[in-house]
Amino acid sequence: MTENPWTFGADCGHLPGTDLTGWDVEAADGHIGTVAEHSDEAGDVHLVVDAGAWIFGKLLVPAGAVARFDARRRTLCLSLTKEQVKDAPQFLPDRDLADRQYREDVAAYYRMALDSCP
């Protein structure tokens, strides 16, 4: 993860200005959902991933958790397993985007999870 979890890493292949809505999201061990929405606001780049029936909800994923993009397949890949993503803090849209503590908890969770990747 980049030093600032709310920005894409320099080597992930992100194309600025690309609408990621509808792109598939893959964990290291399989499909986890699709991008329901995203923010490209500088210093606050994140994805809201709709995991559908897999975890019955949505996840807020900081941009720094994205390992790479595949524009041809319209897929972005995380360096995490499905289990690590499943254990991330649940996204509650009515409150979470404005909740500073929640966002700090999300960033801390993804930092810890990525640090444990081989």
mmCIF file of C-alpha atoms in Angstrom:
data_model
loop_
_atom_site.group_PDB
_atom_site.id
_atom_site.type_symbol
_atom_site.label_atom_id
_atom_site.label_comp_id
_atom_site.label_asym_id
_atom_site.label_seq_id
_atom_site.Cartn_x
_atom_site.Cartn_y
_atom_site.Cartn_z
ATOM 1 C CA MET A 1 0.000 0.000 0.000
ATOM 2 C CA THR A 2 1.240 3.476 -0.720
ATOM 3 C CA GLU A 3 2.209 5.768 2.141
ATOM 4 C CA ASN A 4 -1.124 7.525 1.678
ATOM 5 C CA PRO A 5 -3.761 4.777 1.452
ATOM 6 C CA TRP A 6 -6.159 7.159 -0.283
ATOM 7 C CA THR A 7 -4.055 7.370 -3.482
ATOM 8 C CA PHE A 8 -3.198 4.762 -6.136
ATOM 9 C CA GLY A 9 0.334 3.402 -6.087
ATOM 10 C CA ALA A 10 2.595 4.680 -8.853
ATOM 11 C CA ASP A 11 3.125 1.211 -10.345
ATOM 12 C CA CYS A 12 -0.465 -0.151 -10.335
ATOM 13 C CA GLY A 13 -1.231 1.056 -13.860
ATOM 14 C CA HIS A 14 -4.157 3.320 -13.024
ATOM 15 C CA LEU A 15 -5.209 5.583 -15.879
ATOM 16 C CA PRO A 16 -6.372 8.887 -14.333
ATOM 17 C CA GLY A 17 -9.839 9.911 -15.416
ATOM 18 C CA THR A 18 -10.957 6.328 -16.110
ATOM 19 C CA ASP A 19 -14.487 5.593 -14.928
ATOM 20 C CA LEU A 20 -14.095 2.425 -12.854
ATOM 21 C CA THR A 21 -17.812 1.931 -12.201
ATOM 22 C CA GLY A 22 -18.786 -1.591 -13.217
ATOM 23 C CA TRP A 23 -15.225 -2.918 -13.310
ATOM 24 C CA ASP A 24 -14.644 -6.345 -11.783
ATOM 25 C CA VAL A 25 -12.626 -6.572 -8.571
ATOM 26 C CA GLU A 26 -10.405 -9.589 -8.007
ATOM 27 C CA ALA A 27 -8.670 -10.717 -4.843
ATOM 28 C CA ALA A 28 -5.508 -12.821 -5.071
ATOM 29 C CA ASP A 29 -7.682 -15.947 -4.958
ATOM 30 C CA GLY A 30 -10.765 -14.975 -6.938
ATOM 31 C CA HIS A 31 -13.581 -12.607 -7.788
ATOM 32 C CA ILE A 32 -15.027 -10.461 -4.993
ATOM 33 C CA GLY A 33 -17.390 -8.067 -6.744
ATOM 34 C CA THR A 34 -17.717 -4.994 -8.904
ATOM 35 C CA VAL A 35 -17.004 -1.314 -8.419
ATOM 36 C CA ALA A 36 -20.296 0.346 -7.489
ATOM 37 C CA GLU A 37 -18.759 3.815 -7.261
ATOM 38 C CA HIS A 38 -15.420 5.492 -6.851
ATOM 39 C CA SER A 39 -13.900 8.823 -5.991
ATOM 40 C CA ASP A 40 -10.965 10.302 -7.869
ATOM 41 C CA GLU A 41 -10.733 13.307 -5.555
ATOM 42 C CA ALA A 42 -7.067 13.999 -4.817
ATOM 43 C CA GLY A 43 -6.063 12.572 -1.451
ATOM 44 C CA ASP A 44 -9.405 10.771 -1.092
ATOM 45 C CA VAL A 45 -9.354 8.134 -3.831
ATOM 46 C CA HIS A 46 -11.407 5.090 -2.934
ATOM 47 C CA LEU A 47 -13.672 2.428 -4.351
ATOM 48 C CA VAL A 48 -17.012 1.222 -3.105
ATOM 49 C CA VAL A 49 -17.121 -2.455 -4.040
ATOM 50 C CA ASP A 50 -20.440 -4.259 -4.262
ATOM 51 C CA ALA A 51 -19.677 -7.801 -3.110
ATOM 52 C CA GLY A 52 -23.244 -8.932 -3.748
ATOM 53 C CA ALA A 53 -24.321 -12.174 -2.105
ATOM 54 C CA TRP A 54 -20.736 -13.083 -1.256
ATOM 55 C CA ILE A 55 -20.739 -10.906 1.894
ATOM 56 C CA PHE A 56 -24.145 -9.262 1.509
ATOM 57 C CA GLY A 57 -22.942 -5.728 1.242
ATOM 58 C CA LYS A 58 -20.435 -3.195 0.110
ATOM 59 C CA LEU A 59 -16.856 -2.470 1.062
ATOM 60 C CA LEU A 60 -14.905 0.761 1.121
ATOM 61 C CA VAL A 61 -11.499 0.018 -0.410
ATOM 62 C CA PRO A 62 -8.749 2.663 -0.305
ATOM 63 C CA ALA A 63 -7.040 3.143 -3.661
ATOM 64 C CA GLY A 64 -3.698 2.115 -2.171
ATOM 65 C CA ALA A 65 -4.976 -1.461 -1.824
ATOM 66 C CA VAL A 66 -5.166 -1.847 -5.621
ATOM 67 C CA ALA A 67 -2.191 -3.806 -6.945
ATOM 68 C CA ARG A 68 -2.861 -3.501 -10.675
ATOM 69 C CA PHE A 69 -5.360 -2.685 -13.389
ATOM 70 C CA ASP A 70 -6.242 -4.660 -16.505
ATOM 71 C CA ALA A 71 -7.975 -2.151 -18.776
ATOM 72 C CA ARG A 72 -8.610 -4.734 -21.492
ATOM 73 C CA ARG A 73 -10.600 -6.942 -19.083
ATOM 74 C CA ARG A 74 -11.972 -3.958 -17.088
ATOM 75 C CA THR A 75 -10.637 -5.588 -13.936
ATOM 76 C CA LEU A 76 -8.672 -4.328 -10.984
ATOM 77 C CA CYS A 77 -6.733 -6.647 -8.719
ATOM 78 C CA LEU A 78 -5.993 -6.404 -5.032
ATOM 79 C CA SER A 79 -3.015 -8.043 -3.316
ATOM 80 C CA LEU A 80 -5.324 -9.511 -0.706
ATOM 81 C CA THR A 81 -7.151 -12.802 -0.357
ATOM 82 C CA LYS A 82 -10.918 -13.033 -0.331
ATOM 83 C CA GLU A 83 -10.794 -13.775 3.402
ATOM 84 C CA GLN A 84 -8.772 -10.614 4.082
ATOM 85 C CA VAL A 85 -11.258 -8.526 2.096
ATOM 86 C CA LYS A 86 -14.194 -10.227 3.837
ATOM 87 C CA ASP A 87 -12.737 -9.259 7.233
ATOM 88 C CA ALA A 88 -12.470 -5.558 6.316
ATOM 89 C CA PRO A 89 -14.716 -3.079 8.147
ATOM 90 C CA GLN A 90 -18.253 -3.131 6.744
ATOM 91 C CA PHE A 91 -19.310 -0.147 4.635
ATOM 92 C CA LEU A 92 -22.359 1.745 5.877
ATOM 93 C CA PRO A 93 -22.883 4.538 3.322
ATOM 94 C CA ASP A 94 -25.185 6.671 5.459
ATOM 95 C CA ARG A 95 -22.373 7.386 7.873
ATOM 96 C CA ASP A 96 -18.975 6.108 6.865
ATOM 97 C CA LEU A 97 -17.684 8.428 4.151
ATOM 98 C CA ALA A 98 -17.849 11.411 6.504
ATOM 99 C CA ASP A 99 -16.721 9.487 9.593
ATOM 100 C CA ARG A 100 -13.015 10.229 10.089
ATOM 101 C CA GLN A 101 -12.504 7.443 12.636
ATOM 102 C CA TYR A 102 -14.079 4.870 10.320
ATOM 103 C CA ARG A 103 -11.802 5.954 7.460
ATOM 104 C CA GLU A 104 -8.758 5.710 9.742
ATOM 105 C CA ASP A 105 -9.903 2.217 10.803
ATOM 106 C CA VAL A 106 -10.288 1.185 7.138
ATOM 107 C CA ALA A 107 -6.829 2.499 6.246
ATOM 108 C CA ALA A 108 -5.276 0.768 9.267
ATOM 109 C CA TYR A 109 -6.991 -2.516 8.408
ATOM 110 C CA TYR A 110 -5.748 -2.491 4.800
ATOM 111 C CA ARG A 111 -2.222 -1.505 5.856
ATOM 112 C CA MET A 112 -2.112 -4.427 8.308
ATOM 113 C CA ALA A 113 -3.609 -6.878 5.798
ATOM 114 C CA LEU A 114 -1.190 -5.855 3.058
ATOM 115 C CA ASP A 115 1.777 -6.067 5.419
ATOM 116 C CA SER A 116 0.872 -9.700 6.051
ATOM 117 C CA CYS A 117 0.861 -10.597 2.327
ATOM 118 C CA PRO A 118 3.767 -12.770 1.169
#
